[in-house]
PDB file of C-alpha atoms in Angstrom:
ATOM      1  CA  ALA A   1       0.540  -7.315  -1.625  1.00 75.00           C
ATOM      2  CA  GLN A   2      -2.074  -5.027  -0.228  1.00 83.00           C
ATOM      3  CA  SER A   3      -1.423  -2.995   2.890  1.00 90.00           C
ATOM      4  CA  VAL A   4      -3.077  -0.350   5.003  1.00 95.00           C
ATOM      5  CA  ALA A   5      -1.332   2.390   6.932  1.00 96.00           C
ATOM      6  CA  GLN A   6      -2.713   4.478   9.742  1.00 97.00           C
ATOM      7  CA  PRO A   7       0.082   6.970  10.340  1.00 96.00           C
ATOM      8  CA  GLU A   8      -1.117   8.131  13.748  1.00 96.00           C
ATOM      9  CA  ASP A   9      -1.097   5.819  16.738  1.00 95.00           C
ATOM     10  CA  GLN A  10      -3.053   8.328  18.777  1.00 97.00           C
ATOM     11  CA  VAL A  11      -5.333  11.247  17.964  1.00 97.00           C
ATOM     12  CA  ASN A  12      -6.495  13.664  20.633  1.00 97.00           C
ATOM     13  CA  VAL A  13      -9.310  16.100  20.019  1.00 97.00           C
ATOM     14  CA  ALA A  14     -11.483  18.293  22.200  1.00 97.00           C
ATOM     15  CA  GLU A  15     -15.172  17.529  22.430  1.00 97.00           C
ATOM     16  CA  GLY A  16     -17.139  19.488  19.858  1.00 97.00           C
ATOM     17  CA  ASN A  17     -14.179  19.884  17.520  1.00 97.00           C
ATOM     18  CA  PRO A  18     -13.922  18.131  14.171  1.00 97.00           C
ATOM     19  CA  LEU A  19     -11.891  14.928  14.074  1.00 97.00           C
ATOM     20  CA  THR A  20      -9.921  13.176  11.361  1.00 97.00           C
ATOM     21  CA  VAL A  21      -8.404   9.709  11.543  1.00 98.00           C
ATOM     22  CA  LYS A  22      -6.094   9.052   8.621  1.00 98.00           C
ATOM     23  CA  CYS A  23      -5.816   5.951   6.453  1.00 98.00           C
ATOM     24  CA  THR A  24      -3.811   5.249   3.328  1.00 97.00           C
ATOM     25  CA  TYR A  25      -3.755   2.037   1.377  1.00 95.00           C
ATOM     26  CA  SER A  26      -1.721   0.178  -1.183  1.00 92.00           C
ATOM     27  CA  VAL A  27      -3.447  -2.364  -3.384  1.00 85.00           C
ATOM     28  CA  SER A  28      -3.402  -3.689  -6.888  1.00 81.00           C
ATOM     29  CA  GLY A  29      -6.894  -3.685  -8.291  1.00 79.00           C
ATOM     30  CA  ASN A  30      -9.998  -1.899  -7.098  1.00 80.00           C
ATOM     31  CA  PRO A  31      -9.947  -1.204  -3.368  1.00 85.00           C
ATOM     32  CA  TYR A  32     -12.960  -1.774  -1.186  1.00 88.00           C
ATOM     33  CA  LEU A  33     -12.432   0.212   1.991  1.00 92.00           C
ATOM     34  CA  PHE A  34     -13.970  -0.098   5.429  1.00 94.00           C
ATOM     35  CA  TRP A  35     -13.789   1.574   8.809  1.00 97.00           C
ATOM     36  CA  TYR A  36     -14.416  -0.280  12.047  1.00 96.00           C
ATOM     37  CA  VAL A  37     -14.420   0.892  15.664  1.00 96.00           C
ATOM     38  CA  GLN A  38     -13.409  -1.229  18.649  1.00 94.00           C
ATOM     39  CA  TYR A  39     -14.443  -0.507  22.208  1.00 90.00           C
ATOM     40  CA  PRO A  40     -12.699  -2.241  25.126  1.00 83.00           C
ATOM     41  CA  ASN A  41     -13.488  -5.944  25.414  1.00 75.00           C
ATOM     42  CA  ARG A  42     -15.804  -5.795  22.454  1.00 79.00           C
ATOM     43  CA  GLY A  43     -15.585  -6.886  18.856  1.00 83.00           C
ATOM     44  CA  LEU A  44     -15.146  -4.585  15.921  1.00 92.00           C
ATOM     45  CA  GLN A  45     -18.203  -2.600  14.923  1.00 94.00           C
ATOM     46  CA  PHE A  46     -18.767  -1.555  11.327  1.00 93.00           C
ATOM     47  CA  LEU A  47     -18.892   2.182  10.669  1.00 95.00           C
ATOM     48  CA  LEU A  48     -18.891   2.632   6.901  1.00 94.00           C
ATOM     49  CA  LYS A  49     -17.565   1.362   3.603  1.00 92.00           C
ATOM     50  CA  TYR A  50     -16.580   2.531   0.147  1.00 91.00           C
ATOM     51  CA  ILE A  51     -17.290   0.187  -2.735  1.00 86.00           C
ATOM     52  CA  THR A  52     -17.963   2.457  -5.691  1.00 82.00           C
ATOM     53  CA  GLY A  53     -19.771   5.683  -6.503  1.00 83.00           C
ATOM     54  CA  ASP A  54     -19.585   8.890  -4.496  1.00 87.00           C
ATOM     55  CA  ASN A  55     -16.228   9.507  -2.932  1.00 91.00           C
ATOM     56  CA  LEU A  56     -17.827  10.831   0.249  1.00 95.00           C
ATOM     57  CA  VAL A  57     -19.351   8.029   2.253  1.00 94.00           C
ATOM     58  CA  LYS A  58     -21.605   8.568   5.249  1.00 95.00           C
ATOM     59  CA  GLY A  59     -21.843   5.991   7.998  1.00 93.00           C
ATOM     60  CA  SER A  60     -22.964   5.291  11.523  1.00 90.00           C
ATOM     61  CA  TYR A  61     -22.860   7.717  14.464  1.00 92.00           C
ATOM     62  CA  GLY A  62     -22.278  10.766  12.265  1.00 95.00           C
ATOM     63  CA  PHE A  63     -19.010   9.523  10.796  1.00 97.00           C
ATOM     64  CA  GLU A  64     -18.057   9.972   7.173  1.00 97.00           C
ATOM     65  CA  ALA A  65     -15.043   9.163   5.058  1.00 97.00           C
ATOM     66  CA  GLU A  66     -13.658  10.492   1.814  1.00 95.00           C
ATOM     67  CA  PHE A  67     -12.129   8.192  -0.777  1.00 95.00           C
ATOM     68  CA  ASN A  68      -9.284   9.845  -2.667  1.00 95.00           C
ATOM     69  CA  LYS A  69      -7.936   7.640  -5.414  1.00 92.00           C
ATOM     70  CA  SER A  70      -5.032   9.867  -6.408  1.00 93.00           C
ATOM     71  CA  GLN A  71      -3.784  10.043  -2.842  1.00 94.00           C
ATOM     72  CA  THR A  72      -4.798   6.445  -2.044  1.00 94.00           C
ATOM     73  CA  SER A  73      -6.460   7.669   1.113  1.00 96.00           C
ATOM     74  CA  PHE A  74      -9.673   7.020   2.978  1.00 97.00           C
ATOM     75  CA  HIS A  75      -9.673   9.358   5.967  1.00 98.00           C
ATOM     76  CA  LEU A  76     -12.412   9.078   8.592  1.00 98.00           C
ATOM     77  CA  LYS A  77     -14.036  12.316   9.702  1.00 98.00           C
ATOM     78  CA  LYS A  78     -16.679  13.659  12.016  1.00 97.00           C
ATOM     79  CA  PRO A  79     -17.720  17.312  12.219  1.00 97.00           C
ATOM     80  CA  SER A  80     -18.177  17.384  15.989  1.00 97.00           C
ATOM     81  CA  ALA A  81     -16.505  14.838  18.272  1.00 97.00           C
ATOM     82  CA  LEU A  82     -18.164  13.313  21.326  1.00 96.00           C
ATOM     83  CA  VAL A  83     -16.423  11.911  24.391  1.00 96.00           C
ATOM     84  CA  SER A  84     -18.176   8.621  23.619  1.00 94.00           C
ATOM     85  CA  ASP A  85     -16.291   8.453  20.295  1.00 96.00           C
ATOM     86  CA  SER A  86     -13.138   7.613  22.236  1.00 96.00           C
ATOM     87  CA  ALA A  87     -12.114   4.160  21.015  1.00 96.00           C
ATOM     88  CA  LEU A  88      -9.751   2.293  18.702  1.00 96.00           C
ATOM     89  CA  TYR A  89     -10.383   2.796  14.997  1.00 98.00           C
ATOM     90  CA  PHE A  90      -9.321   0.422  12.256  1.00 97.00           C
ATOM     91  CA  CYS A  91      -9.194   0.988   8.520  1.00 97.00           C
ATOM     92  CA  ALA A  92      -9.427  -2.132   6.356  1.00 95.00           C
ATOM     93  CA  VAL A  93      -9.178  -2.910   2.671  1.00 91.00           C
ATOM     94  CA  ARG A  94     -10.549  -5.751   0.629  1.00 84.00           C
ATOM     95  CA  VAL A  95      -9.272  -6.217  -2.890  1.00 67.00           C
ATOM     96  CA  ASN A  96     -11.859  -7.274  -5.419  1.00 57.00           C
ATOM     97  CA  TYR A  97     -10.495 -10.731  -5.962  1.00 61.00           C
ATOM     98  CA  GLY A  98      -9.917 -11.476  -2.296  1.00 64.00           C
ATOM     99  CA  GLN A  99     -12.283 -12.386   0.495  1.00 75.00           C
ATOM    100  CA  ASN A 100     -10.615 -11.303   3.699  1.00 81.00           C
ATOM    101  CA  PHE A 101      -9.774  -7.882   5.038  1.00 87.00           C
ATOM    102  CA  VAL A 102      -6.331  -6.439   5.524  1.00 91.00           C
ATOM    103  CA  PHE A 103      -6.443  -4.164   8.552  1.00 94.00           C
ATOM    104  CA  GLY A 104      -4.339  -1.192   9.489  1.00 96.00           C
ATOM    105  CA  PRO A 105      -2.625  -1.100  12.885  1.00 95.00           C
ATOM    106  CA  GLY A 106      -5.331   1.044  14.430  1.00 97.00           C
ATOM    107  CA  THR A 107      -5.549   4.593  15.745  1.00 97.00           C
ATOM    108  CA  ARG A 108      -6.598   5.346  19.281  1.00 97.00           C
ATOM    109  CA  LEU A 109      -8.924   8.339  19.395  1.00 97.00           C
ATOM    110  CA  SER A 110      -9.284  10.236  22.639  1.00 97.00           C
ATOM    111  CA  VAL A 111     -11.942  12.917  22.826  1.00 97.00           C
ATOM    112  CA  LEU A 112     -11.326  15.180  25.766  1.00 95.00           C
ATOM    113  CA  PRO A 113     -14.229  16.852  27.557  1.00 93.00           C
TER     114      PRO A 113
ATOM    115  CA  GLY B   1     -31.088  -9.852  17.066  1.00 55.00           C
ATOM    116  CA  ALA B   2     -28.279 -12.273  17.789  1.00 80.00           C
ATOM    117  CA  GLY B   3     -24.863 -11.304  16.596  1.00 92.00           C
ATOM    118  CA  VAL B   4     -21.716 -13.355  16.283  1.00 95.00           C
ATOM    119  CA  SER B   5     -20.905 -15.102  19.541  1.00 96.00           C
ATOM    120  CA  GLN B   6     -17.653 -16.648  20.656  1.00 97.00           C
ATOM    121  CA  SER B   7     -16.751 -18.880  23.551  1.00 97.00           C
ATOM    122  CA  PRO B   8     -14.972 -18.920  25.830  1.00 97.00           C
ATOM    123  CA  ARG B   9     -14.402 -15.193  26.166  1.00 95.00           C
ATOM    124  CA  TYR B  10     -11.178 -15.796  28.058  1.00 97.00           C
ATOM    125  CA  LYS B  11      -8.891 -18.787  28.017  1.00 98.00           C
ATOM    126  CA  VAL B  12      -5.696 -19.358  29.957  1.00 98.00           C
ATOM    127  CA  ALA B  13      -3.581 -22.283  28.809  1.00 97.00           C
ATOM    128  CA  LYS B  14      -0.295 -23.709  29.911  1.00 97.00           C
ATOM    129  CA  ARG B  15       2.352 -23.924  27.233  1.00 97.00           C
ATOM    130  CA  GLY B  16       1.934 -27.156  25.324  1.00 97.00           C
ATOM    131  CA  GLN B  17      -1.769 -27.495  26.036  1.00 97.00           C
ATOM    132  CA  ASP B  18      -4.333 -27.817  23.245  1.00 98.00           C
ATOM    133  CA  VAL B  19      -7.204 -25.300  23.055  1.00 98.00           C
ATOM    134  CA  ALA B  20     -10.446 -25.067  21.090  1.00 98.00           C
ATOM    135  CA  LEU B  21     -12.209 -21.794  20.399  1.00 98.00           C
ATOM    136  CA  ARG B  22     -15.797 -21.710  19.241  1.00 98.00           C
ATOM    137  CA  CYS B  23     -17.603 -19.298  16.946  1.00 98.00           C
ATOM    138  CA  ASP B  24     -21.351 -19.085  16.340  1.00 97.00           C
ATOM    139  CA  PRO B  25     -21.932 -16.876  13.298  1.00 96.00           C
ATOM    140  CA  ILE B  26     -25.062 -14.944  12.508  1.00 94.00           C
ATOM    141  CA  SER B  27     -27.725 -17.343  11.264  1.00 92.00           C
ATOM    142  CA  GLY B  28     -27.754 -17.569   7.492  1.00 88.00           C
ATOM    143  CA  HIS B  29     -24.305 -16.070   6.994  1.00 90.00           C
ATOM    144  CA  VAL B  30     -22.451 -18.151   4.458  1.00 89.00           C
ATOM    145  CA  SER B  31     -18.996 -16.709   4.961  1.00 90.00           C
ATOM    146  CA  LEU B  32     -16.984 -17.065   8.148  1.00 93.00           C
ATOM    147  CA  PHE B  33     -13.563 -15.659   8.954  1.00 94.00           C
ATOM    148  CA  TRP B  34     -11.036 -16.064  11.748  1.00 96.00           C
ATOM    149  CA  TYR B  35      -8.578 -13.318  12.643  1.00 96.00           C
ATOM    150  CA  GLN B  36      -5.791 -13.064  15.212  1.00 97.00           C
ATOM    151  CA  GLN B  37      -5.296  -9.751  16.975  1.00 95.00           C
ATOM    152  CA  ALA B  38      -2.089  -9.371  18.934  1.00 94.00           C
ATOM    153  CA  LEU B  39      -1.908  -6.731  21.639  1.00 90.00           C
ATOM    154  CA  GLY B  40      -1.736  -3.254  20.173  1.00 87.00           C
ATOM    155  CA  GLN B  41      -2.111  -4.422  16.586  1.00 91.00           C
ATOM    156  CA  GLY B  42      -4.792  -4.750  13.973  1.00 93.00           C
ATOM    157  CA  PRO B  43      -6.475  -8.074  13.294  1.00 94.00           C
ATOM    158  CA  GLU B  44      -4.648 -10.411  10.949  1.00 94.00           C
ATOM    159  CA  PHE B  45      -6.436 -12.886   8.731  1.00 93.00           C
ATOM    160  CA  LEU B  46      -6.166 -16.569   9.577  1.00 95.00           C
ATOM    161  CA  THR B  47      -8.700 -18.487   7.527  1.00 94.00           C
ATOM    162  CA  TYR B  48     -11.965 -18.254   5.588  1.00 91.00           C
ATOM    163  CA  PHE B  49     -14.918 -20.591   5.112  1.00 92.00           C
ATOM    164  CA  GLN B  50     -17.737 -20.521   2.648  1.00 89.00           C
ATOM    165  CA  ASN B  51     -20.348 -22.824   4.118  1.00 91.00           C
ATOM    166  CA  GLU B  52     -18.400 -25.888   5.231  1.00 94.00           C
ATOM    167  CA  ALA B  53     -15.589 -25.429   2.720  1.00 94.00           C
ATOM    168  CA  GLN B  54     -12.353 -23.897   3.941  1.00 94.00           C
ATOM    169  CA  LEU B  55     -11.411 -21.854   0.905  1.00 90.00           C
ATOM    170  CA  ASP B  56      -8.430 -19.984   2.278  1.00 90.00           C
ATOM    171  CA  LYS B  57      -6.134 -20.952   5.133  1.00 92.00           C
ATOM    172  CA  SER B  58      -3.154 -18.947   4.008  1.00 91.00           C
ATOM    173  CA  GLY B  59      -3.046 -16.950   7.232  1.00 93.00           C
ATOM    174  CA  LEU B  60      -2.692 -19.861   9.628  1.00 96.00           C
ATOM    175  CA  PRO B  61       0.748 -19.330  11.187  1.00 94.00           C
ATOM    176  CA  SER B  62       1.711 -22.967  11.585  1.00 94.00           C
ATOM    177  CA  ASP B  63       0.414 -26.503  11.297  1.00 95.00           C
ATOM    178  CA  ARG B  64      -0.498 -26.296  14.980  1.00 97.00           C
ATOM    179  CA  PHE B  65      -3.504 -24.211  13.936  1.00 98.00           C
ATOM    180  CA  PHE B  66      -6.543 -25.986  12.561  1.00 97.00           C
ATOM    181  CA  ALA B  67     -10.050 -24.730  11.840  1.00 98.00           C
ATOM    182  CA  GLU B  68     -13.231 -26.505  10.871  1.00 97.00           C
ATOM    183  CA  ARG B  69     -16.852 -25.753  10.110  1.00 97.00           C
ATOM    184  CA  PRO B  70     -18.308 -29.186   9.449  1.00 96.00           C
ATOM    185  CA  GLU B  71     -21.962 -28.258   9.024  1.00 94.00           C
ATOM    186  CA  GLY B  72     -21.502 -24.800   7.589  1.00 92.00           C
ATOM    187  CA  SER B  73     -22.539 -22.949  10.718  1.00 94.00           C
ATOM    188  CA  VAL B  74     -20.543 -23.206  13.970  1.00 97.00           C
ATOM    189  CA  SER B  75     -16.781 -23.091  13.551  1.00 98.00           C
ATOM    190  CA  THR B  76     -13.975 -24.194  15.840  1.00 98.00           C
ATOM    191  CA  LEU B  77     -10.411 -22.941  15.797  1.00 98.00           C
ATOM    192  CA  LYS B  78      -8.052 -25.416  17.411  1.00 98.00           C
ATOM    193  CA  ILE B  79      -4.519 -24.677  18.471  1.00 98.00           C
ATOM    194  CA  GLN B  80      -2.317 -27.614  19.376  1.00 98.00           C
ATOM    195  CA  ARG B  81       0.685 -27.456  21.679  1.00 97.00           C
ATOM    196  CA  THR B  82       0.135 -23.787  22.444  1.00 97.00           C
ATOM    197  CA  GLN B  83       3.131 -21.471  22.623  1.00 97.00           C
ATOM    198  CA  GLN B  84       3.477 -18.105  24.321  1.00 96.00           C
ATOM    199  CA  GLU B  85       3.457 -16.348  20.967  1.00 96.00           C
ATOM    200  CA  ASP B  86      -0.066 -17.668  20.415  1.00 97.00           C
ATOM    201  CA  SER B  87      -1.330 -15.288  23.115  1.00 97.00           C
ATOM    202  CA  ALA B  88      -3.750 -12.936  21.367  1.00 97.00           C
ATOM    203  CA  VAL B  89      -7.403 -12.182  20.858  1.00 96.00           C
ATOM    204  CA  TYR B  90      -8.985 -14.476  18.304  1.00 97.00           C
ATOM    205  CA  LEU B  91     -11.808 -12.824  16.408  1.00 96.00           C
ATOM    206  CA  CYS B  92     -14.478 -14.520  14.384  1.00 97.00           C
ATOM    207  CA  ALA B  93     -16.514 -12.690  11.759  1.00 94.00           C
ATOM    208  CA  SER B  94     -19.357 -13.647   9.470  1.00 93.00           C
ATOM    209  CA  ARG B  95     -20.737 -12.080   6.341  1.00 89.00           C
ATOM    210  CA  HIS B  96     -23.995 -12.284   4.457  1.00 83.00           C
ATOM    211  CA  SER B  97     -22.979 -13.102   0.916  1.00 72.00           C
ATOM    212  CA  ILE B  98     -26.166 -12.280  -0.884  1.00 55.00           C
ATOM    213  CA  GLY B  99     -28.052  -9.059  -1.450  1.00 46.00           C
ATOM    214  CA  THR B 100     -26.995  -5.899  -3.183  1.00 46.00           C
ATOM    215  CA  GLY B 101     -23.616  -5.864  -1.556  1.00 55.00           C
ATOM    216  CA  GLY B 102     -22.812  -9.441  -2.342  1.00 58.00           C
ATOM    217  CA  PRO B 103     -19.239 -10.287  -1.470  1.00 58.00           C
ATOM    218  CA  TYR B 104     -18.586  -6.621  -0.661  1.00 64.00           C
ATOM    219  CA  ASN B 105     -20.813  -6.642   2.365  1.00 79.00           C
ATOM    220  CA  GLU B 106     -19.261  -5.822   5.675  1.00 85.00           C
ATOM    221  CA  GLN B 107     -18.149  -8.497   8.094  1.00 89.00           C
ATOM    222  CA  PHE B 108     -19.797  -8.735  11.503  1.00 92.00           C
ATOM    223  CA  PHE B 109     -17.393  -9.489  14.303  1.00 94.00           C
ATOM    224  CA  GLY B 110     -17.806 -11.384  17.525  1.00 95.00           C
ATOM    225  CA  PRO B 111     -16.374 -10.135  20.842  1.00 94.00           C
ATOM    226  CA  GLY B 112     -13.324 -12.356  20.535  1.00 95.00           C
ATOM    227  CA  THR B 113     -11.624 -14.933  22.719  1.00 96.00           C
ATOM    228  CA  ARG B 114      -8.625 -13.671  24.637  1.00 96.00           C
ATOM    229  CA  LEU B 115      -6.078 -16.483  24.820  1.00 98.00           C
ATOM    230  CA  THR B 116      -3.235 -16.236  27.287  1.00 98.00           C
ATOM    231  CA  VAL B 117      -0.547 -18.893  27.150  1.00 97.00           C
ATOM    232  CA  LEU B 118       1.607 -19.120  30.264  1.00 96.00           C
TER     233      LEU B 118
END
């Protein structure tokens, strides 16, 4: 069965510093990987996805993620964090024969001014 | 443009009461999903519709949970005889199934309905 791990419950970073939110996955078959962000009392907002092609994917709000097949990882990154990036981040995987997402447990990002 | 909407946004039910949660997907989106998000956890899949057909209900936790989408647009998730463990945020998502992304397009999520069972 497919699964997604986000090893850090909480990530703290100073404003202006680079940030990384980690995600590893376990699937059989080709993984299709997504990052979503959740602000309080709001639904999940799509950030970016990896389907095929370049391993470095660029998404919304300056975020990017790198797909690493050998390490089964899809870490989310941003070169310079903003206080407004503080939110809950979810990594999700969709296996090619499935329809739904399997989500990780989430990582709370706090960007300190 | 209109996104996915859900109603009510908040629902408080007494244990044993039946509830109905509504989802209005983005117009033209063929695929519709329901997820359950417990406090402090990631969303967990409940069920999936393609148009009016419920193609996957493997995530429904018990036979007290029932979902329908009779005309292929609005969907209702019904929970009978609610229990305290049903307290969670119920998220609806829709997906456009055509275009270059096809079935690999992202899902668009509504704001969720927070259900509290007392």
